Amino acid sequence: MLISAEKISKNYGMKQLLDGVSVYLNEGDRIGIIGINGTGKSTLLKILAGVSHADSGTIALKPDLQISYLPQDPEMNENRTVIEQVLADMPSEYREVNEYEAKAMLNKLGISDFDAIIGSLSGGQRKRVALASALIHPADVLILDEPTNHLDSEMVSWLENRLNKFSGGIIMITHDRYFLERVVTRITELSRGKLYTYEANFSKYLELKAQKEEMAEASERKRQSILRREYQWIMRGARARGTKSKDRIERYNELKAQSAPEYDDTAKISALSGRLGKKTIELKNIRKSFGPKTVIDDFSYIILRNDRIGIIGHNGAGKSTLLNIIAKKLTPDSGEVETGETVTIGYFTQTSEELDEDHKVFDFIRDISDSVKTSDGTFSASQMLERFLFYPDLQQSLIGRLSGGEKRRLYLLSILMKAPNILLLDEPTNDLDIETLRILEDYIEEFPGAVITVSHDRYFLDKVVHSIFEVGENGVITCYTGNYSDYAEKTKEKRQIKKSADKDTASAPAAREKKSHSLKFSFKEMREYETIDADIEELENRIALCEKEMSEQSSDYVKLQELTDKKTELEKQLEYKTERWVYLNELAEKIEAQKKM
């Protein structure tokens, strides 16, 4: 066992976030923590990582346990460079060994300027730098708070593979349902201060939870049936004159005192939208560049009133730029955007930029509208807040005191309160809990206007979109019919066809060249051929020395990890040299045979 946390309790103001919860993590465990925003998931991770303290309870760690922690909002030294931040708190000799791997990891995460100053980075870039820092540090346990936020689909796939190969223990919060499906071995749900554990990935969790709720509802129906029968018996005048009557009345009182099953409240979103006329939004030959980089090149499209479009592409490709142009928050370099008179855009941005943290929750929503008409009737600002799980006590709180997920939920409500008829959503799944995402997906299905969303959440895209716009290199936007899975299948087929064509093209001139030129060593190959036997022997000796040192350093984890990495690198070099030895010796034999002809 790596971590044993027992009977952990934590109170935040008037709210009991954690009520005697216990968490156990063994080597190889990968736990995904889920639950409604504001229930205390991040607080639990902070306590397990040792950066916050519980009000009560005990935490026991395996001796010399190394924990690497990725917070939801990482704090960084604004004056460090990217590579300095990633390798911070490491001994200098360890930095030298791992700098190459750190840079390779940053490249995978879309960060190529290693000397950029942290203070100049966007929020998404900072989160990716923090993720690289958490992954590069030697650790027995990874504690990750929303690791998939601000990652594109390729980055998420890379992270999935890396975590699946990690041999230690992992505890993480994520709302990426495909990620939960493919990475975790156990799902732990935090609800009303209690933890409920399911030995399952996401799809199995849904099945087990449904079974649990059905059993609880069946038990409650049975209890209510017995209560009705026993109540009628009591009301007929039965009195406790005998022992059996007394026992029966006591059993009735005990059964009556039992509480019904409790379920988390869920946000309720009714379709709100204004009338949308025939003319929506038309993009005509849009071009946009930033300096020498073209992010949108000659793009035209007429948005249909029932469109469901998902925009994908690498970070920095121009996805948010396209939304900003549609919303007329950004002017294209050329081309024009024509918007119909009845169009009302609801724009849910990545940054929740309209939230004033010194405002009260209720005042913020009331300033947008006192009331709103929905498909379920007319609701006041206070009633709409309650439908979004902001009850009277929370409505009087300052926005700055809300959790990150609660702020996103409040921001979403503020957009919908304007009754838009075209929705633009920029990374809507970041920081929203799974239950709110499910409600949002249902809302989009019923929404009578167009929905255009930028998202890297593959599950969300599969649920809500009918078309995919891929923003590619040089600003070229390619349109695909279908959801994300359809897009992935089509692009996979295209890559395979291209790979096959490239292979055929490359092999033809190679064959011609082979026929027309006599075989001979280049100067570099001759030098390599003369020294390669000695090189291989030296590598074999260095690997043997490494193995000897590893057996002597079995208790020093840091040194052992360093030696393991060194041995892996040497083995890669040996494998390469062995392949070169085979090639060079075969070439030498062919040259010798050619001379005899």
Coordinates of C-alpha atoms in Angstrom, one line a residue:
M1 CA 0.0 0.0 0.0
L2 CA 1.3 3.4 -1.0
I3 CA -1.3 5.7 0.7
S4 CA -3.8 5.0 3.5
A5 CA -6.1 7.9 4.3
E6 CA -8.7 7.1 7.0
K7 CA -11.7 9.0 8.3
I8 CA -10.7 12.3 6.6
S9 CA -13.0 15.3 7.4
K10 CA -12.8 18.8 6.1
N11 CA -15.2 21.8 6.7
Y12 CA -15.2 24.8 4.4
G13 CA -17.1 27.7 6.0
M14 CA -20.6 26.3 6.7
K15 CA -20.1 23.4 4.2
Q16 CA -19.0 19.9 5.2
L17 CA -16.9 18.9 2.2
L18 CA -15.5 15.7 3.5
D19 CA -17.2 13.6 6.2
G20 CA -15.0 10.8 7.5
V21 CA -13.9 9.5 4.1
S22 CA -11.2 6.9 3.5
V23 CA -8.9 6.3 0.5
Y24 CA -6.5 3.5 0.0
L25 CA -4.0 3.4 -2.9
N26 CA -1.9 0.4 -3.9
E27 CA 0.8 0.1 -6.4
G28 CA -0.7 -0.1 -9.9
D29 CA -4.0 1.4 -8.8
R30 CA -5.4 4.2 -11.1
I31 CA -8.3 6.0 -9.3
G32 CA -10.5 8.5 -11.0
I33 CA -12.4 10.8 -8.6
I34 CA -15.7 12.2 -9.9
G35 CA -18.6 14.2 -8.5
I36 CA -20.6 17.5 -8.8
N37 CA -18.5 20.7 -8.9
G38 CA -18.0 22.2 -5.4
T39 CA -18.2 18.9 -3.5
G40 CA -14.6 18.9 -2.4
K41 CA -12.7 16.8 -5.0
S42 CA -9.8 19.2 -5.4
T43 CA -9.7 19.6 -1.6
L44 CA -9.3 15.9 -1.1
L45 CA -6.4 15.8 -3.6
K46 CA -4.7 18.6 -1.8
I47 CA -4.9 16.7 1.5
L48 CA -3.6 13.5 -0.1
A49 CA -0.7 15.5 -1.7
G50 CA 0.2 17.1 1.6
V51 CA -0.4 20.7 0.5
S52 CA -3.5 21.1 2.7
H53 CA -4.5 19.6 6.1
A54 CA -7.7 17.8 7.1
D55 CA -9.7 18.8 10.2
S56 CA -9.5 15.2 11.4
G57 CA -8.4 11.8 10.3
T58 CA -5.0 10.1 9.6
I59 CA -2.8 9.7 6.5
A60 CA -0.1 7.0 6.4
L61 CA 2.4 6.9 3.6
K62 CA 4.8 4.2 2.5
P63 CA 8.3 5.1 3.8
D64 CA 10.3 7.4 1.4
L65 CA 7.2 7.7 -0.8
Q66 CA 7.7 10.2 -3.7
I67 CA 4.5 12.1 -4.7
S68 CA 4.2 14.3 -7.8
Y69 CA 1.2 16.6 -7.7
L70 CA -0.5 18.6 -10.5
P71 CA -2.9 21.2 -9.0
Q72 CA -5.9 22.6 -10.8
D73 CA -4.4 26.1 -10.9
P74 CA -0.6 25.7 -10.7
E75 CA 1.4 28.4 -9.0
M76 CA 4.7 29.2 -10.9
N77 CA 7.6 31.5 -10.7
E78 CA 6.7 34.1 -13.3
N79 CA 10.4 34.9 -14.1
R80 CA 11.6 31.3 -14.8
T81 CA 11.9 29.9 -18.3
V82 CA 9.7 26.9 -19.3
I83 CA 12.6 24.4 -19.0
E84 CA 13.7 25.9 -15.7
Q85 CA 10.1 25.5 -14.3
V86 CA 9.8 21.9 -15.5
L87 CA 13.1 20.9 -13.9
A88 CA 12.7 23.1 -10.8
D89 CA 13.5 21.5 -7.4
M90 CA 15.7 18.8 -9.0
P91 CA 19.4 18.3 -8.2
S92 CA 21.6 19.8 -11.0
E93 CA 23.0 16.4 -12.1
Y94 CA 19.4 15.0 -12.4
R95 CA 18.5 18.0 -14.6
E96 CA 21.2 17.2 -17.0
V97 CA 20.1 13.6 -17.4
N98 CA 16.4 14.5 -17.8
E99 CA 16.6 17.7 -19.9
Y100 CA 16.3 15.8 -23.2
E101 CA 13.3 13.9 -22.0
A102 CA 11.7 17.1 -20.5
K103 CA 12.0 18.8 -23.9
A104 CA 10.6 15.8 -25.8
M105 CA 7.7 15.8 -23.4
L106 CA 7.1 19.5 -23.8
N107 CA 7.1 19.1 -27.6
K108 CA 4.4 16.4 -27.2
L109 CA 2.4 18.9 -25.2
G110 CA 2.7 21.6 -27.8
I111 CA 5.4 23.7 -26.1
S112 CA 8.4 24.2 -28.4
D113 CA 9.9 27.5 -27.0
F114 CA 11.8 26.1 -23.9
D115 CA 13.2 29.5 -23.1
A116 CA 9.9 31.4 -23.0
I117 CA 9.2 33.2 -19.7
I118 CA 6.4 31.7 -17.7
G119 CA 4.8 35.1 -17.2
S120 CA 4.3 35.3 -21.0
L121 CA 2.3 32.1 -21.3
S122 CA -1.4 31.6 -21.6
G123 CA -3.4 29.7 -18.9
G124 CA -3.5 26.6 -21.1
Q125 CA 0.2 26.7 -21.8
R126 CA 1.0 27.1 -18.1
K127 CA -1.2 24.0 -17.3
R128 CA 0.7 22.0 -19.9
V129 CA 4.1 23.1 -18.5
A130 CA 2.9 22.1 -15.0
L131 CA 1.8 18.7 -16.3
A132 CA 5.2 18.1 -17.9
S133 CA 6.8 19.1 -14.5
A134 CA 4.6 16.6 -12.7
L135 CA 5.3 13.8 -15.1
I136 CA 9.1 14.3 -15.3
H137 CA 9.7 14.2 -11.5
P138 CA 10.5 10.7 -10.2
A139 CA 7.4 9.5 -8.3
D140 CA 5.7 6.5 -6.8
V141 CA 2.4 8.3 -6.9
L142 CA 0.9 10.8 -9.4
I143 CA -1.9 13.0 -8.0
L144 CA -3.4 14.9 -11.0
D145 CA -6.2 17.5 -10.9
E146 CA -7.8 17.8 -14.4
P147 CA -4.7 16.7 -16.4
T148 CA -6.6 16.7 -19.7
N149 CA -7.7 20.3 -19.6
H150 CA -6.1 22.4 -22.4
L151 CA -4.9 19.2 -24.2
D152 CA -5.8 18.5 -27.8
S153 CA -6.9 15.0 -28.9
E154 CA -3.4 13.8 -29.8
M155 CA -2.0 15.1 -26.5
V156 CA -4.7 13.3 -24.6
S157 CA -4.0 10.0 -26.4
W158 CA -0.3 10.5 -25.6
L159 CA -1.1 11.0 -21.9
E160 CA -3.3 8.0 -21.9
N161 CA -0.5 5.8 -23.1
R162 CA 2.0 7.3 -20.7
L163 CA -0.2 6.8 -17.6
N164 CA -1.1 3.3 -18.7
K165 CA 2.6 2.4 -18.6
F166 CA 3.2 4.0 -15.2
S167 CA 3.8 1.3 -12.6
G168 CA 3.1 3.3 -9.5
G169 CA -0.3 4.6 -8.2
I170 CA -2.4 7.3 -9.7
I171 CA -5.2 9.4 -8.2
M172 CA -6.8 12.0 -10.5
I173 CA -9.8 14.2 -11.1
T174 CA -11.0 14.2 -14.7
H175 CA -14.3 14.7 -16.5
D176 CA -13.0 13.3 -19.8
R177 CA -15.2 10.2 -20.0
Y178 CA -13.1 8.4 -22.7
F179 CA -10.1 9.0 -20.5
L180 CA -11.9 7.5 -17.5
E181 CA -12.8 4.6 -19.7
R182 CA -9.3 3.8 -20.9
V183 CA -7.0 4.7 -18.0
V184 CA -8.7 4.2 -14.6
T185 CA -9.2 0.9 -12.8
R186 CA -11.4 2.3 -10.0
I187 CA -13.9 5.1 -9.9
T188 CA -14.5 6.9 -6.7
E189 CA -17.5 9.2 -6.5
L190 CA -17.7 12.1 -3.9
S191 CA -21.2 12.9 -3.0
R192 CA -22.5 14.8 0.1
G193 CA -19.2 14.4 1.9
K194 CA -19.0 10.6 1.4
L195 CA -17.0 8.5 -1.0
Y196 CA -18.5 5.6 -3.0
T197 CA -16.1 3.3 -4.7
Y198 CA -16.6 1.2 -7.9
E199 CA -14.0 -1.3 -9.1
A200 CA -14.6 -0.3 -12.7
N201 CA -13.8 2.0 -15.6
F202 CA -16.4 4.6 -16.7
S203 CA -18.9 2.4 -18.6
K204 CA -18.9 -0.3 -16.0
Y205 CA -19.3 2.4 -13.3
L206 CA -22.5 3.7 -15.0
E207 CA -23.8 0.1 -15.1
L208 CA -23.0 -0.6 -11.4
K209 CA -24.4 2.8 -10.3
A210 CA -27.6 2.2 -12.1
Q211 CA -27.9 -1.2 -10.4
K212 CA -27.2 0.3 -7.0
E213 CA -29.9 3.0 -7.5
E214 CA -32.4 0.5 -8.7
M215 CA -31.8 -1.6 -5.6
A216 CA -32.1 1.4 -3.3
E217 CA -35.3 2.5 -5.0
A218 CA -36.8 -1.0 -4.7
S219 CA -35.9 -1.1 -1.0
E220 CA -37.5 2.3 -0.5
R221 CA -40.7 1.2 -2.3
K222 CA -40.8 -1.9 -0.1
R223 CA -40.3 0.3 3.1
Q224 CA -43.1 2.7 2.0
S225 CA -45.4 -0.2 1.3
I226 CA -44.8 -1.7 4.8
L227 CA -45.2 1.7 6.4
R228 CA -48.6 2.2 4.8
R229 CA -49.8 -1.2 5.9
E230 CA -48.5 -0.8 9.5
Y231 CA -49.9 2.8 9.7
Q232 CA -53.4 1.4 8.8
W233 CA -53.0 -1.2 11.5
I234 CA -52.2 1.4 14.1
M235 CA -55.0 3.7 12.9
R236 CA -57.5 0.9 13.3
G237 CA -57.0 1.2 17.0
A238 CA -54.4 -1.4 17.9
R239 CA -52.9 -0.7 21.3
A240 CA -49.8 -2.0 22.9
R241 CA -51.6 -4.2 25.4
G242 CA -49.4 -7.2 24.6
T243 CA -45.7 -7.8 23.9
K244 CA -46.4 -8.5 20.2
S245 CA -48.2 -5.2 19.8
K246 CA -45.4 -3.3 21.5
D247 CA -42.8 -4.9 19.3
R248 CA -44.8 -4.3 16.1
I249 CA -45.2 -0.5 17.0
E250 CA -41.4 -0.3 17.8
R251 CA -40.6 -1.9 14.4
Y252 CA -42.9 0.6 12.7
N253 CA -41.2 3.6 14.4
E254 CA -37.8 2.2 13.5
L255 CA -38.8 1.8 9.9
K256 CA -40.4 5.3 9.8
A257 CA -37.1 6.8 11.2
Q258 CA -35.1 5.4 8.3
S259 CA -34.1 8.0 5.7
A260 CA -34.9 7.6 2.0
P261 CA -32.0 7.2 -0.5
E262 CA -30.2 10.5 -1.2
Y263 CA -29.2 11.6 -4.6
D264 CA -27.1 14.5 -5.8
D265 CA -29.1 17.4 -7.1
T266 CA -28.5 18.0 -10.7
A267 CA -28.6 21.2 -12.8
K268 CA -31.8 21.6 -14.7
I269 CA -31.5 23.4 -18.1
S270 CA -34.6 24.2 -20.1
A271 CA -34.3 25.2 -23.7
L272 CA -34.2 29.0 -23.9
S273 CA -33.8 30.8 -27.2
G274 CA -35.1 33.8 -29.1
R275 CA -36.7 33.6 -32.5
L276 CA -34.3 33.0 -35.3
G277 CA -35.1 34.2 -38.8
K278 CA -34.1 32.8 -42.2
K279 CA -30.8 34.6 -42.3
T280 CA -28.2 33.3 -39.8
I281 CA -24.5 33.9 -40.2
E282 CA -22.5 33.8 -43.5
L283 CA -18.7 33.7 -43.7
K284 CA -17.4 34.9 -47.0
N285 CA -13.7 34.2 -48.0
I286 CA -12.4 34.8 -44.4
R287 CA -8.6 35.2 -44.0
K288 CA -6.8 35.9 -40.8
S289 CA -3.1 36.0 -40.0
F290 CA -1.0 36.8 -36.9
G291 CA 2.4 38.0 -38.1
P292 CA 3.7 35.5 -40.6
K293 CA 1.3 32.7 -39.5
T294 CA -1.9 32.3 -41.4
V295 CA -4.5 30.7 -39.1
I296 CA -7.6 30.9 -41.4
D297 CA -7.2 30.9 -45.2
D298 CA -10.1 31.7 -47.5
F299 CA -12.9 30.0 -45.6
S300 CA -16.5 30.4 -46.5
Y301 CA -19.6 28.8 -44.9
I302 CA -23.3 29.6 -44.3
I303 CA -24.3 28.5 -40.8
L304 CA -27.6 26.6 -40.9
R305 CA -30.2 27.0 -38.1
N306 CA -29.9 23.4 -37.0
D307 CA -26.1 23.0 -37.4
R308 CA -24.1 21.1 -34.8
I309 CA -20.5 21.7 -35.6
G310 CA -17.4 20.6 -33.7
I311 CA -14.1 22.5 -34.4
I312 CA -10.9 20.6 -33.7
G313 CA -7.2 21.1 -34.4
H314 CA -3.9 21.5 -32.6
N315 CA -3.5 24.1 -29.9
G316 CA -2.8 27.5 -31.5
A317 CA -4.2 26.4 -34.9
G318 CA -6.9 29.1 -34.9
K319 CA -10.0 27.4 -33.5
S320 CA -10.8 30.2 -31.0
T321 CA -9.9 32.7 -33.6
L322 CA -12.7 31.3 -35.9
L323 CA -15.2 31.6 -33.0
N324 CA -14.1 35.1 -32.3
I325 CA -14.6 36.1 -36.0
I326 CA -18.1 34.5 -36.0
A327 CA -19.0 36.4 -32.8
K328 CA -17.5 39.6 -34.3
K329 CA -15.1 40.0 -31.4
L330 CA -12.3 39.8 -34.0
T331 CA -12.1 41.4 -37.5
P332 CA -10.7 39.2 -40.3
D333 CA -7.9 40.5 -42.5
S334 CA -10.1 40.0 -45.5
G335 CA -13.5 38.6 -46.3
E336 CA -16.7 39.5 -44.4
V337 CA -19.2 38.1 -41.8
E338 CA -22.8 38.8 -42.5
T339 CA -25.2 38.3 -39.5
G340 CA -29.0 38.2 -39.7
E341 CA -31.0 40.8 -37.8
T342 CA -32.7 38.2 -35.5
V343 CA -29.4 36.5 -34.5
T344 CA -28.6 36.5 -30.8
I345 CA -25.2 34.9 -30.0
G346 CA -24.4 33.2 -26.7
Y347 CA -20.6 32.9 -26.5
F348 CA -19.2 30.6 -23.8
T349 CA -15.5 31.5 -23.8
Q350 CA -12.6 29.6 -22.2
T351 CA -11.8 32.2 -19.6
S352 CA -15.2 33.0 -18.0
E353 CA -14.1 36.6 -18.7
E354 CA -17.4 38.2 -17.7
L355 CA -17.3 37.1 -14.0
D356 CA -16.5 39.8 -11.5
E357 CA -15.2 38.0 -8.4
D358 CA -16.3 40.8 -6.1
H359 CA -19.9 40.5 -7.2
K360 CA -22.5 38.3 -5.4
V361 CA -23.8 35.3 -7.3
F362 CA -27.4 36.6 -7.3
D363 CA -26.5 40.1 -8.3
F364 CA -24.5 38.9 -11.3
I365 CA -27.4 36.9 -12.7
R366 CA -30.1 39.5 -11.8
D367 CA -28.1 42.2 -13.7
I368 CA -28.5 40.0 -16.8
S369 CA -32.2 39.4 -16.4
D370 CA -34.8 39.5 -13.6
S371 CA -36.6 36.6 -15.2
V372 CA -36.5 34.3 -18.2
K373 CA -39.0 32.4 -20.2
T374 CA -38.2 28.7 -20.7
S375 CA -40.0 25.7 -22.2
D376 CA -41.0 24.8 -18.6
G377 CA -42.4 28.3 -17.8
T378 CA -41.1 31.7 -16.6
F379 CA -38.5 31.6 -13.8
S380 CA -37.0 34.4 -11.7
A381 CA -33.2 34.9 -11.5
S382 CA -33.2 33.3 -8.1
Q383 CA -35.2 30.3 -9.4
M384 CA -32.9 29.8 -12.3
L385 CA -29.9 29.9 -9.9
E386 CA -31.5 27.1 -7.9
R387 CA -32.0 25.1 -11.1
F388 CA -28.3 25.4 -11.5
L389 CA -27.6 24.2 -7.9
F390 CA -27.0 27.7 -6.5
Y391 CA -29.3 27.6 -3.4
P392 CA -30.2 30.7 -1.4
D393 CA -27.2 30.6 0.9
L394 CA -24.8 30.2 -2.0
Q395 CA -26.6 33.0 -4.0
Q396 CA -25.4 35.5 -1.5
S397 CA -21.8 34.4 -1.7
L398 CA -19.1 36.3 -3.6
I399 CA -18.2 34.8 -6.9
G400 CA -14.5 34.7 -5.8
R401 CA -15.4 32.1 -3.1
L402 CA -16.8 29.6 -5.6
S403 CA -14.8 26.6 -6.8
G404 CA -13.5 26.6 -10.4
G405 CA -16.2 24.2 -11.5
E406 CA -19.0 26.3 -9.8
K407 CA -17.7 29.4 -11.6
R408 CA -17.9 27.7 -15.0
R409 CA -21.5 26.5 -14.2
L410 CA -22.5 30.1 -13.2
Y411 CA -20.9 31.4 -16.4
L412 CA -22.8 28.9 -18.4
L413 CA -26.1 30.0 -16.8
S414 CA -25.2 33.7 -17.5
I415 CA -24.9 32.8 -21.2
L416 CA -28.2 30.9 -21.4
M417 CA -30.0 33.7 -19.4
K418 CA -29.6 35.9 -22.5
A419 CA -31.8 33.4 -24.5
P420 CA -29.4 33.1 -27.5
N421 CA -30.5 31.4 -30.7
I422 CA -26.9 30.6 -31.8
L423 CA -24.5 29.1 -29.3
L424 CA -20.7 29.3 -29.5
L425 CA -18.9 27.1 -27.0
D426 CA -15.2 27.3 -26.5
E427 CA -13.9 24.3 -24.5
P428 CA -17.2 24.0 -22.6
T429 CA -16.1 20.7 -20.9
N430 CA -13.2 22.3 -19.0
D431 CA -14.0 22.2 -15.3
L432 CA -17.6 21.1 -15.7
D433 CA -18.5 18.0 -13.8
I434 CA -19.8 14.9 -15.6
E435 CA -23.4 15.4 -14.5
T436 CA -23.5 19.0 -15.7
L437 CA -22.0 17.9 -19.0
R438 CA -24.7 15.3 -19.4
I439 CA -27.4 17.9 -18.8
L440 CA -25.6 20.3 -21.3
E441 CA -25.6 17.5 -23.9
D442 CA -29.3 17.0 -23.5
Y443 CA -29.9 20.8 -23.7
I444 CA -27.9 21.0 -26.9
E445 CA -30.0 18.1 -28.4
E446 CA -33.2 20.1 -27.7
F447 CA -31.8 23.6 -28.6
P448 CA -33.7 25.0 -31.6
G449 CA -30.8 27.1 -33.0
A450 CA -27.2 26.4 -34.2
V451 CA -24.4 25.2 -31.9
I452 CA -20.7 25.5 -32.8
T453 CA -18.2 24.2 -30.3
V454 CA -14.5 24.0 -30.0
S455 CA -13.7 21.0 -27.9
H456 CA -11.0 18.3 -27.4
D457 CA -13.5 16.1 -25.4
R458 CA -14.0 13.2 -27.8
Y459 CA -17.0 11.9 -25.8
F460 CA -18.8 15.3 -25.9
L461 CA -18.1 15.6 -29.7
D462 CA -19.5 12.2 -30.3
K463 CA -22.7 13.1 -28.4
V464 CA -23.5 16.5 -29.8
V465 CA -22.0 17.3 -33.2
H466 CA -23.0 16.3 -36.7
S467 CA -20.1 17.9 -38.5
I468 CA -16.4 18.3 -37.8
F469 CA -14.3 21.3 -39.0
E470 CA -10.6 20.6 -38.7
V471 CA -8.3 23.6 -38.6
G472 CA -5.1 22.4 -40.1
E473 CA -1.7 23.8 -41.2
N474 CA -1.6 27.2 -43.0
G475 CA -5.2 28.0 -42.0
V476 CA -6.9 25.3 -44.2
I477 CA -10.2 24.2 -42.7
T478 CA -11.4 20.8 -43.8
C479 CA -15.1 19.8 -43.2
Y480 CA -16.2 16.3 -42.4
T481 CA -19.7 14.9 -42.0
G482 CA -20.3 13.0 -38.8
N483 CA -19.2 13.0 -35.2
Y484 CA -15.6 12.7 -33.8
S485 CA -15.5 8.9 -34.2
D486 CA -16.5 9.2 -37.8
Y487 CA -13.8 11.8 -38.3
A488 CA -11.2 9.7 -36.7
E489 CA -12.0 6.7 -38.9
K490 CA -11.9 8.8 -42.1
T491 CA -8.6 10.4 -41.2
K492 CA -7.1 7.0 -40.3
E493 CA -8.0 5.7 -43.7
K494 CA -6.5 8.8 -45.4
R495 CA -3.2 8.3 -43.5
Q496 CA -3.0 4.7 -44.5
I497 CA -3.6 5.5 -48.2
K498 CA -1.0 8.3 -48.1
K499 CA 1.5 6.1 -46.3
S500 CA 1.1 3.3 -48.9
A501 CA 1.5 5.8 -51.8
D502 CA 4.6 7.4 -50.3
K503 CA 6.1 4.0 -49.8
D504 CA 5.6 3.1 -53.5
T505 CA 7.0 6.5 -54.6
A506 CA 10.1 6.1 -52.5
S507 CA 10.8 2.5 -53.5
A508 CA 10.9 3.2 -57.3
P509 CA 13.8 5.7 -57.5
A510 CA 15.7 3.7 -54.8
A511 CA 15.5 0.6 -57.0
R512 CA 16.7 2.6 -60.1
E513 CA 19.5 4.1 -58.1
K514 CA 20.6 0.7 -56.9
K515 CA 20.9 -0.6 -60.5
S516 CA 22.8 2.5 -61.9
H517 CA 25.4 2.9 -59.2
S518 CA 28.2 0.6 -58.0
L519 CA 28.3 -0.2 -54.4
K520 CA 31.0 1.4 -52.2
F521 CA 31.5 2.8 -48.6
S522 CA 31.2 6.5 -48.0
F523 CA 34.1 8.1 -46.0
K524 CA 31.9 8.2 -42.9
E525 CA 30.7 4.6 -43.3
M526 CA 34.3 3.4 -43.7
R527 CA 35.3 5.1 -40.4
E528 CA 32.2 3.7 -38.7
Y529 CA 32.9 0.2 -40.1
E530 CA 36.5 0.3 -38.7
T531 CA 35.4 1.3 -35.1
I532 CA 31.9 -0.3 -34.7
D533 CA 33.2 -3.5 -33.0
A534 CA 34.9 -1.5 -30.3
D535 CA 31.9 0.8 -29.9
I536 CA 29.6 -2.2 -29.3
E537 CA 32.0 -3.8 -26.8
E538 CA 32.2 -0.5 -24.9
L539 CA 28.4 -0.2 -24.7
E540 CA 28.1 -3.7 -23.5
N541 CA 30.6 -3.0 -20.7
R542 CA 28.8 0.2 -19.7
I543 CA 25.5 -1.7 -19.5
A544 CA 27.1 -4.4 -17.3
L545 CA 28.5 -1.6 -15.0
C546 CA 25.1 0.0 -14.8
E547 CA 23.5 -3.3 -13.8
K548 CA 26.1 -3.8 -11.1
E549 CA 25.5 -0.3 -9.7
M550 CA 21.7 -0.9 -9.7
S551 CA 22.1 -4.0 -7.6
E552 CA 24.2 -1.9 -5.1
Q553 CA 21.7 1.0 -5.0
S554 CA 18.4 -0.9 -4.4
S555 CA 17.4 1.4 -1.5
D556 CA 18.2 4.8 -3.1
Y557 CA 15.2 5.3 -5.3
V558 CA 16.4 8.5 -7.0
K559 CA 19.8 7.0 -7.9
L560 CA 18.1 3.8 -9.0
Q561 CA 15.7 5.7 -11.3
E562 CA 18.7 7.6 -12.7
L563 CA 20.6 4.4 -13.4
T564 CA 17.5 2.7 -14.9
D565 CA 17.1 5.6 -17.3
K566 CA 20.8 5.5 -18.1
K567 CA 20.6 1.8 -18.8
T568 CA 17.6 2.2 -21.1
E569 CA 19.4 4.9 -23.1
L570 CA 22.5 2.7 -23.4
E571 CA 20.4 -0.3 -24.6
K572 CA 18.8 1.9 -27.3
Q573 CA 22.3 2.9 -28.4
L574 CA 23.4 -0.7 -28.5
E575 CA 20.4 -1.7 -30.5
Y576 CA 21.1 1.0 -33.0
K577 CA 24.8 0.1 -33.2
T578 CA 24.0 -3.6 -33.7
E579 CA 21.7 -2.8 -36.6
R580 CA 24.4 -0.6 -38.1
W581 CA 26.9 -3.5 -37.6
V582 CA 24.6 -5.8 -39.6
Y583 CA 24.1 -3.3 -42.4
L584 CA 27.8 -2.4 -42.7
N585 CA 29.0 -6.0 -42.7
E586 CA 26.4 -6.9 -45.4
L587 CA 27.6 -3.9 -47.5
A588 CA 31.2 -5.0 -47.1
E589 CA 30.4 -8.5 -48.3
K590 CA 28.5 -7.1 -51.4
I591 CA 31.4 -4.7 -52.2
E592 CA 33.9 -7.6 -52.0
A593 CA 31.6 -9.7 -54.3
Q594 CA 31.3 -6.8 -56.7
K595 CA 35.1 -6.5 -57.0
K596 CA 35.4 -10.2 -57.9
M597 CA 32.8 -9.8 -60.8

